Amino acid sequence: MTSCVVTGGGRGVGRAIVERLAGDGATVAVLEVDAAALDWATDRPEIVPVLGDAADPEVAARAAAAVPRPLTGWVNNAAVFRDAWLHEDPAAVADLIGRNLHPVLAGTAAALRAGCTAIVNVSSHQAQRAVRGALPYATAKAAIEGLTRAAAVDYGPRGVRVNAVALGSIATERSDTHVAGLSPAAAEHFTREIAALQPLGRMGRASEVAEVVAFLLSDAASFLNGAIIPVDGGRSAQGRDPESAQGRDPEEV
């Protein structure tokens, strides 16, 4: 792996991906809209900051040009976490869908034009199982998974692999801030809910996502194309049912 681009790479999962790829010896362009999110990358020659909107094709092209060739990996991670109700403001919903989908379109196009051969899109369990009140985000992520499969079919003959990771609940600064703002009782309820939703019984770690992304970009995944890999502790495999034997060990069932 020689050169990569990670959009939204300044914080959380994006930063973990950048750190993982840089640790493998890659030069990584980090496309970020917030300059403050890149304070940690100061004086690190292997990390190249690119400031701007990941949805802007010119900015995406600038990121592609910021690292040496060959460009071997591109990660579309940038996202907007904000919701709107369809019945209240359809235009706001459409805007939020676009703000999550357009960076992936611009990034994938820039990667293809630059000759990149491995692209990973960051999706969510919500692409398949919507969370109430998160219609724009769930819709955008479903579109991103469709784009992943279609791009894999269109560009596979050129030797380009396009895959995605569908994340469950991952511990980041954002989730830490959310939990810190809860009352003790609400925080305990949140922890119980995560344990019920994700069979491994905990939030995922950003570093665990980064490991899967690094694998998908590597030659070890050379025959993986058009795949949506759940990185969710088993959340997508589990069917919650009021008659299930929750709380009992398998030997007791």
mmCIF file of N, CA, C and O in Angstrom, residues 182-232:
data_model
loop_
_atom_site.group_PDB
_atom_site.id
_atom_site.type_symbol
_atom_site.label_atom_id
_atom_site.label_comp_id
_atom_site.label_asym_id
_atom_site.label_seq_id
_atom_site.Cartn_x
_atom_site.Cartn_y
_atom_site.Cartn_z
ATOM 1 N N LEU A 182 -25.921 12.108 29.494
ATOM 2 C CA LEU A 182 -27.079 11.400 30.033
ATOM 3 C C LEU A 182 -27.043 11.351 31.551
ATOM 4 O O LEU A 182 -25.976 11.427 32.165
ATOM 5 N N SER A 183 -28.201 11.185 32.145
ATOM 6 C CA SER A 183 -28.266 10.940 33.583
ATOM 7 C C SER A 183 -27.714 9.550 33.870
ATOM 8 O O SER A 183 -27.634 8.709 32.957
ATOM 9 N N PRO A 184 -27.318 9.255 35.120
ATOM 10 C CA PRO A 184 -26.808 7.904 35.423
ATOM 11 C C PRO A 184 -27.771 6.800 35.015
ATOM 12 O O PRO A 184 -27.358 5.771 34.467
ATOM 13 N N ALA A 185 -29.068 7.004 35.252
ATOM 14 C CA ALA A 185 -30.052 5.983 34.890
ATOM 15 C C ALA A 185 -30.132 5.818 33.373
ATOM 16 O O ALA A 185 -30.209 4.695 32.861
ATOM 17 N N ALA A 186 -30.111 6.946 32.637
ATOM 18 C CA ALA A 186 -30.179 6.881 31.177
ATOM 19 C C ALA A 186 -28.920 6.252 30.598
ATOM 20 O O ALA A 186 -28.986 5.503 29.614
ATOM 21 N N ALA A 187 -27.770 6.553 31.189
ATOM 22 C CA ALA A 187 -26.516 5.957 30.721
ATOM 23 C C ALA A 187 -26.527 4.445 30.931
ATOM 24 O O ALA A 187 -26.057 3.682 30.074
ATOM 25 N N GLU A 188 -27.064 4.004 32.050
ATOM 26 C CA GLU A 188 -27.162 2.563 32.322
ATOM 27 C C GLU A 188 -28.109 1.895 31.324
ATOM 28 O O GLU A 188 -27.835 0.804 30.822
ATOM 29 N N HIS A 189 -29.216 2.580 31.014
ATOM 30 C CA HIS A 189 -30.161 2.059 30.027
ATOM 31 C C HIS A 189 -29.491 1.954 28.661
ATOM 32 O O HIS A 189 -29.683 0.953 27.939
ATOM 33 N N PHE A 190 -28.706 2.956 28.288
ATOM 34 C CA PHE A 190 -27.992 2.950 27.014
ATOM 35 C C PHE A 190 -27.064 1.741 26.931
ATOM 36 O O PHE A 190 -27.027 1.031 25.919
ATOM 37 N N THR A 191 -26.323 1.487 28.007
ATOM 38 C CA THR A 191 -25.395 0.350 28.028
ATOM 39 C C THR A 191 -26.149 -0.973 27.893
ATOM 40 O O THR A 191 -25.712 -1.878 27.169
ATOM 41 N N ARG A 192 -27.297 -1.088 28.564
ATOM 42 C CA ARG A 192 -28.101 -2.305 28.465
ATOM 43 C C ARG A 192 -28.629 -2.508 27.049
ATOM 44 O O ARG A 192 -28.663 -3.631 26.537
ATOM 45 N N GLU A 193 -29.048 -1.406 26.421
ATOM 46 C CA GLU A 193 -29.572 -1.495 25.061
ATOM 47 C C GLU A 193 -28.496 -1.948 24.076
ATOM 48 O O GLU A 193 -28.754 -2.763 23.192
ATOM 49 N N ILE A 194 -27.301 -1.405 24.218
ATOM 50 C CA ILE A 194 -26.203 -1.814 23.340
ATOM 51 C C ILE A 194 -25.922 -3.301 23.518
ATOM 52 O O ILE A 194 -25.720 -4.039 22.544
ATOM 53 N N ALA A 195 -25.913 -3.758 24.763
ATOM 54 C CA ALA A 195 -25.649 -5.173 25.036
ATOM 55 C C ALA A 195 -26.736 -6.058 24.420
ATOM 56 O O ALA A 195 -26.458 -7.173 23.961
ATOM 57 N N ALA A 196 -27.977 -5.556 24.389
ATOM 58 C CA ALA A 196 -29.070 -6.329 23.806
ATOM 59 C C ALA A 196 -29.016 -6.319 22.280
ATOM 60 O O ALA A 196 -29.349 -7.308 21.627
ATOM 61 N N LEU A 197 -28.599 -5.197 21.707
ATOM 62 C CA LEU A 197 -28.582 -5.055 20.260
ATOM 63 C C LEU A 197 -27.408 -5.763 19.605
ATOM 64 O O LEU A 197 -27.534 -6.309 18.503
ATOM 65 N N GLN A 198 -26.242 -5.742 20.245
ATOM 66 C CA GLN A 198 -25.022 -6.275 19.645
ATOM 67 C C GLN A 198 -24.569 -7.494 20.455
ATOM 68 O O GLN A 198 -24.115 -7.349 21.591
ATOM 69 N N PRO A 199 -24.684 -8.679 19.882
ATOM 70 C CA PRO A 199 -24.429 -9.902 20.640
ATOM 71 C C PRO A 199 -23.091 -9.969 21.362
ATOM 72 O O PRO A 199 -22.980 -10.688 22.357
ATOM 73 N N LEU A 200 -22.084 -9.247 20.901
ATOM 74 C CA LEU A 200 -20.828 -9.228 21.650
ATOM 75 C C LEU A 200 -20.944 -8.400 22.917
ATOM 76 O O LEU A 200 -20.023 -8.370 23.732
ATOM 77 N N GLY A 201 -22.065 -7.696 23.094
ATOM 78 C CA GLY A 201 -22.379 -7.060 24.366
ATOM 79 C C GLY A 201 -21.699 -5.742 24.630
ATOM 80 O O GLY A 201 -21.640 -5.296 25.779
ATOM 81 N N ARG A 202 -21.198 -5.085 23.593
ATOM 82 C CA ARG A 202 -20.471 -3.825 23.810
ATOM 83 C C ARG A 202 -20.469 -2.998 22.539
ATOM 84 O O ARG A 202 -20.834 -3.472 21.465
ATOM 85 N N MET A 203 -20.026 -1.748 22.681
ATOM 86 C CA MET A 203 -19.763 -0.910 21.518
ATOM 87 C C MET A 203 -18.517 -1.430 20.801
ATOM 88 O O MET A 203 -17.614 -2.001 21.425
ATOM 89 N N GLY A 204 -18.467 -1.217 19.502
ATOM 90 C CA GLY A 204 -17.249 -1.530 18.777
ATOM 91 C C GLY A 204 -16.201 -0.464 18.998
ATOM 92 O O GLY A 204 -16.496 0.638 19.464
ATOM 93 N N ARG A 205 -14.960 -0.791 18.676
ATOM 94 C CA ARG A 205 -13.867 0.172 18.764
ATOM 95 C C ARG A 205 -13.513 0.655 17.357
ATOM 96 O O ARG A 205 -13.533 -0.123 16.402
ATOM 97 N N ALA A 206 -13.171 1.926 17.248
ATOM 98 C CA ALA A 206 -12.803 2.484 15.951
ATOM 99 C C ALA A 206 -11.628 1.721 15.351
ATOM 100 O O ALA A 206 -11.557 1.536 14.122
ATOM 101 N N SER A 207 -10.719 1.268 16.193
ATOM 102 C CA SER A 207 -9.563 0.513 15.698
ATOM 103 C C SER A 207 -9.987 -0.807 15.058
ATOM 104 O O SER A 207 -9.324 -1.304 14.132
ATOM 105 N N GLU A 208 -11.104 -1.381 15.527
ATOM 106 C CA GLU A 208 -11.595 -2.633 14.942
ATOM 107 C C GLU A 208 -12.145 -2.389 13.532
ATOM 108 O O GLU A 208 -11.978 -3.226 12.638
ATOM 109 N N VAL A 209 -12.791 -1.261 13.340
ATOM 110 C CA VAL A 209 -13.239 -0.890 11.995
ATOM 111 C C VAL A 209 -12.029 -0.686 11.087
ATOM 112 O O VAL A 209 -12.000 -1.157 9.945
ATOM 113 N N ALA A 210 -11.025 0.011 11.599
ATOM 114 C CA ALA A 210 -9.831 0.312 10.798
ATOM 115 C C ALA A 210 -9.143 -0.967 10.326
ATOM 116 O O ALA A 210 -8.613 -1.013 9.198
ATOM 117 N N GLU A 211 -9.134 -1.999 11.149
ATOM 118 C CA GLU A 211 -8.510 -3.261 10.745
ATOM 119 C C GLU A 211 -9.218 -3.862 9.539
ATOM 120 O O GLU A 211 -8.576 -4.364 8.610
ATOM 121 N N VAL A 212 -10.550 -3.818 9.542
ATOM 122 C CA VAL A 212 -11.307 -4.386 8.419
ATOM 123 C C VAL A 212 -11.092 -3.556 7.157
ATOM 124 O O VAL A 212 -10.915 -4.098 6.067
ATOM 125 N N VAL A 213 -11.097 -2.233 7.304
ATOM 126 C CA VAL A 213 -10.873 -1.364 6.150
ATOM 127 C C VAL A 213 -9.480 -1.609 5.558
ATOM 128 O O VAL A 213 -9.319 -1.719 4.334
ATOM 129 N N ALA A 214 -8.473 -1.698 6.419
ATOM 130 C CA ALA A 214 -7.110 -1.951 5.935
ATOM 131 C C ALA A 214 -7.043 -3.277 5.179
ATOM 132 O O ALA A 214 -6.369 -3.381 4.136
ATOM 133 N N PHE A 215 -7.737 -4.285 5.674
ATOM 134 C CA PHE A 215 -7.784 -5.582 4.977
ATOM 135 C C PHE A 215 -8.427 -5.431 3.605
ATOM 136 O O PHE A 215 -7.902 -5.929 2.602
ATOM 137 N N LEU A 216 -9.558 -4.728 3.527
ATOM 138 C CA LEU A 216 -10.260 -4.578 2.252
ATOM 139 C C LEU A 216 -9.431 -3.818 1.222
ATOM 140 O O LEU A 216 -9.571 -4.046 0.012
ATOM 141 N N LEU A 217 -8.576 -2.916 1.679
ATOM 142 C CA LEU A 217 -7.710 -2.176 0.768
ATOM 143 C C LEU A 217 -6.476 -2.973 0.349
ATOM 144 O O LEU A 217 -5.805 -2.610 -0.618
ATOM 145 N N SER A 218 -6.192 -4.035 1.067
ATOM 146 C CA SER A 218 -4.937 -4.761 0.854
ATOM 147 C C SER A 218 -5.073 -5.831 -0.221
ATOM 148 O O SER A 218 -6.175 -6.232 -0.617
ATOM 149 N N ASP A 219 -3.933 -6.342 -0.657
ATOM 150 C CA ASP A 219 -3.915 -7.427 -1.634
ATOM 151 C C ASP A 219 -4.499 -8.712 -1.075
ATOM 152 O O ASP A 219 -4.886 -9.607 -1.840
ATOM 153 N N ALA A 220 -4.570 -8.817 0.264
ATOM 154 C CA ALA A 220 -5.161 -10.014 0.870
ATOM 155 C C ALA A 220 -6.645 -10.143 0.535
ATOM 156 O O ALA A 220 -7.212 -11.231 0.634
ATOM 157 N N ALA A 221 -7.276 -9.025 0.148
ATOM 158 C CA ALA A 221 -8.698 -9.032 -0.209
ATOM 159 C C ALA A 221 -8.874 -8.926 -1.721
ATOM 160 O O ALA A 221 -9.869 -8.389 -2.209
ATOM 161 N N SER A 222 -7.931 -9.456 -2.487
ATOM 162 C CA SER A 222 -7.878 -9.224 -3.929
ATOM 163 C C SER A 222 -9.068 -9.790 -4.702
ATOM 164 O O SER A 222 -9.297 -9.390 -5.846
ATOM 165 N N PHE A 223 -9.845 -10.703 -4.104
ATOM 166 C CA PHE A 223 -11.010 -11.253 -4.810
ATOM 167 C C PHE A 223 -12.322 -10.842 -4.143
ATOM 168 O O PHE A 223 -13.375 -11.385 -4.449
ATOM 169 N N LEU A 224 -12.254 -9.866 -3.262
ATOM 170 C CA LEU A 224 -13.462 -9.313 -2.638
ATOM 171 C C LEU A 224 -13.873 -8.073 -3.419
ATOM 172 O O LEU A 224 -13.118 -7.105 -3.507
ATOM 173 N N ASN A 225 -15.082 -8.092 -3.948
ATOM 174 C CA ASN A 225 -15.566 -6.965 -4.742
ATOM 175 C C ASN A 225 -17.085 -6.909 -4.646
ATOM 176 O O ASN A 225 -17.766 -7.931 -4.787
ATOM 177 N N GLY A 226 -17.609 -5.712 -4.382
ATOM 178 C CA GLY A 226 -19.051 -5.556 -4.254
ATOM 179 C C GLY A 226 -19.609 -6.089 -2.949
ATOM 180 O O GLY A 226 -20.825 -6.293 -2.830
ATOM 181 N N ALA A 227 -18.763 -6.291 -1.959
ATOM 182 C CA ALA A 227 -19.190 -6.857 -0.682
ATOM 183 C C ALA A 227 -19.547 -5.763 0.316
ATOM 184 O O ALA A 227 -18.911 -4.709 0.348
ATOM 185 N N ILE A 228 -20.553 -6.029 1.129
ATOM 186 C CA ILE A 228 -20.915 -5.166 2.252
ATOM 187 C C ILE A 228 -20.604 -5.965 3.512
ATOM 188 O O ILE A 228 -21.283 -6.939 3.820
ATOM 189 N N ILE A 229 -19.556 -5.569 4.219
ATOM 190 C CA ILE A 229 -19.082 -6.332 5.376
ATOM 191 C C ILE A 229 -19.651 -5.716 6.655
ATOM 192 O O ILE A 229 -19.361 -4.559 6.974
ATOM 193 N N PRO A 230 -20.477 -6.465 7.422
ATOM 194 C CA PRO A 230 -20.960 -5.914 8.687
ATOM 195 C C PRO A 230 -19.841 -5.903 9.727
ATOM 196 O O PRO A 230 -19.195 -6.920 9.973
ATOM 197 N N VAL A 231 -19.616 -4.742 10.319
ATOM 198 C CA VAL A 231 -18.661 -4.617 11.428
ATOM 199 C C VAL A 231 -19.497 -4.097 12.602
ATOM 200 O O VAL A 231 -19.512 -2.918 12.917
ATOM 201 N N ASP A 232 -20.235 -5.030 13.203
ATOM 202 C CA ASP A 232 -21.303 -4.623 14.124
ATOM 203 C C ASP A 232 -21.498 -5.543 15.323
ATOM 204 O O ASP A 232 -22.534 -5.509 15.980
#
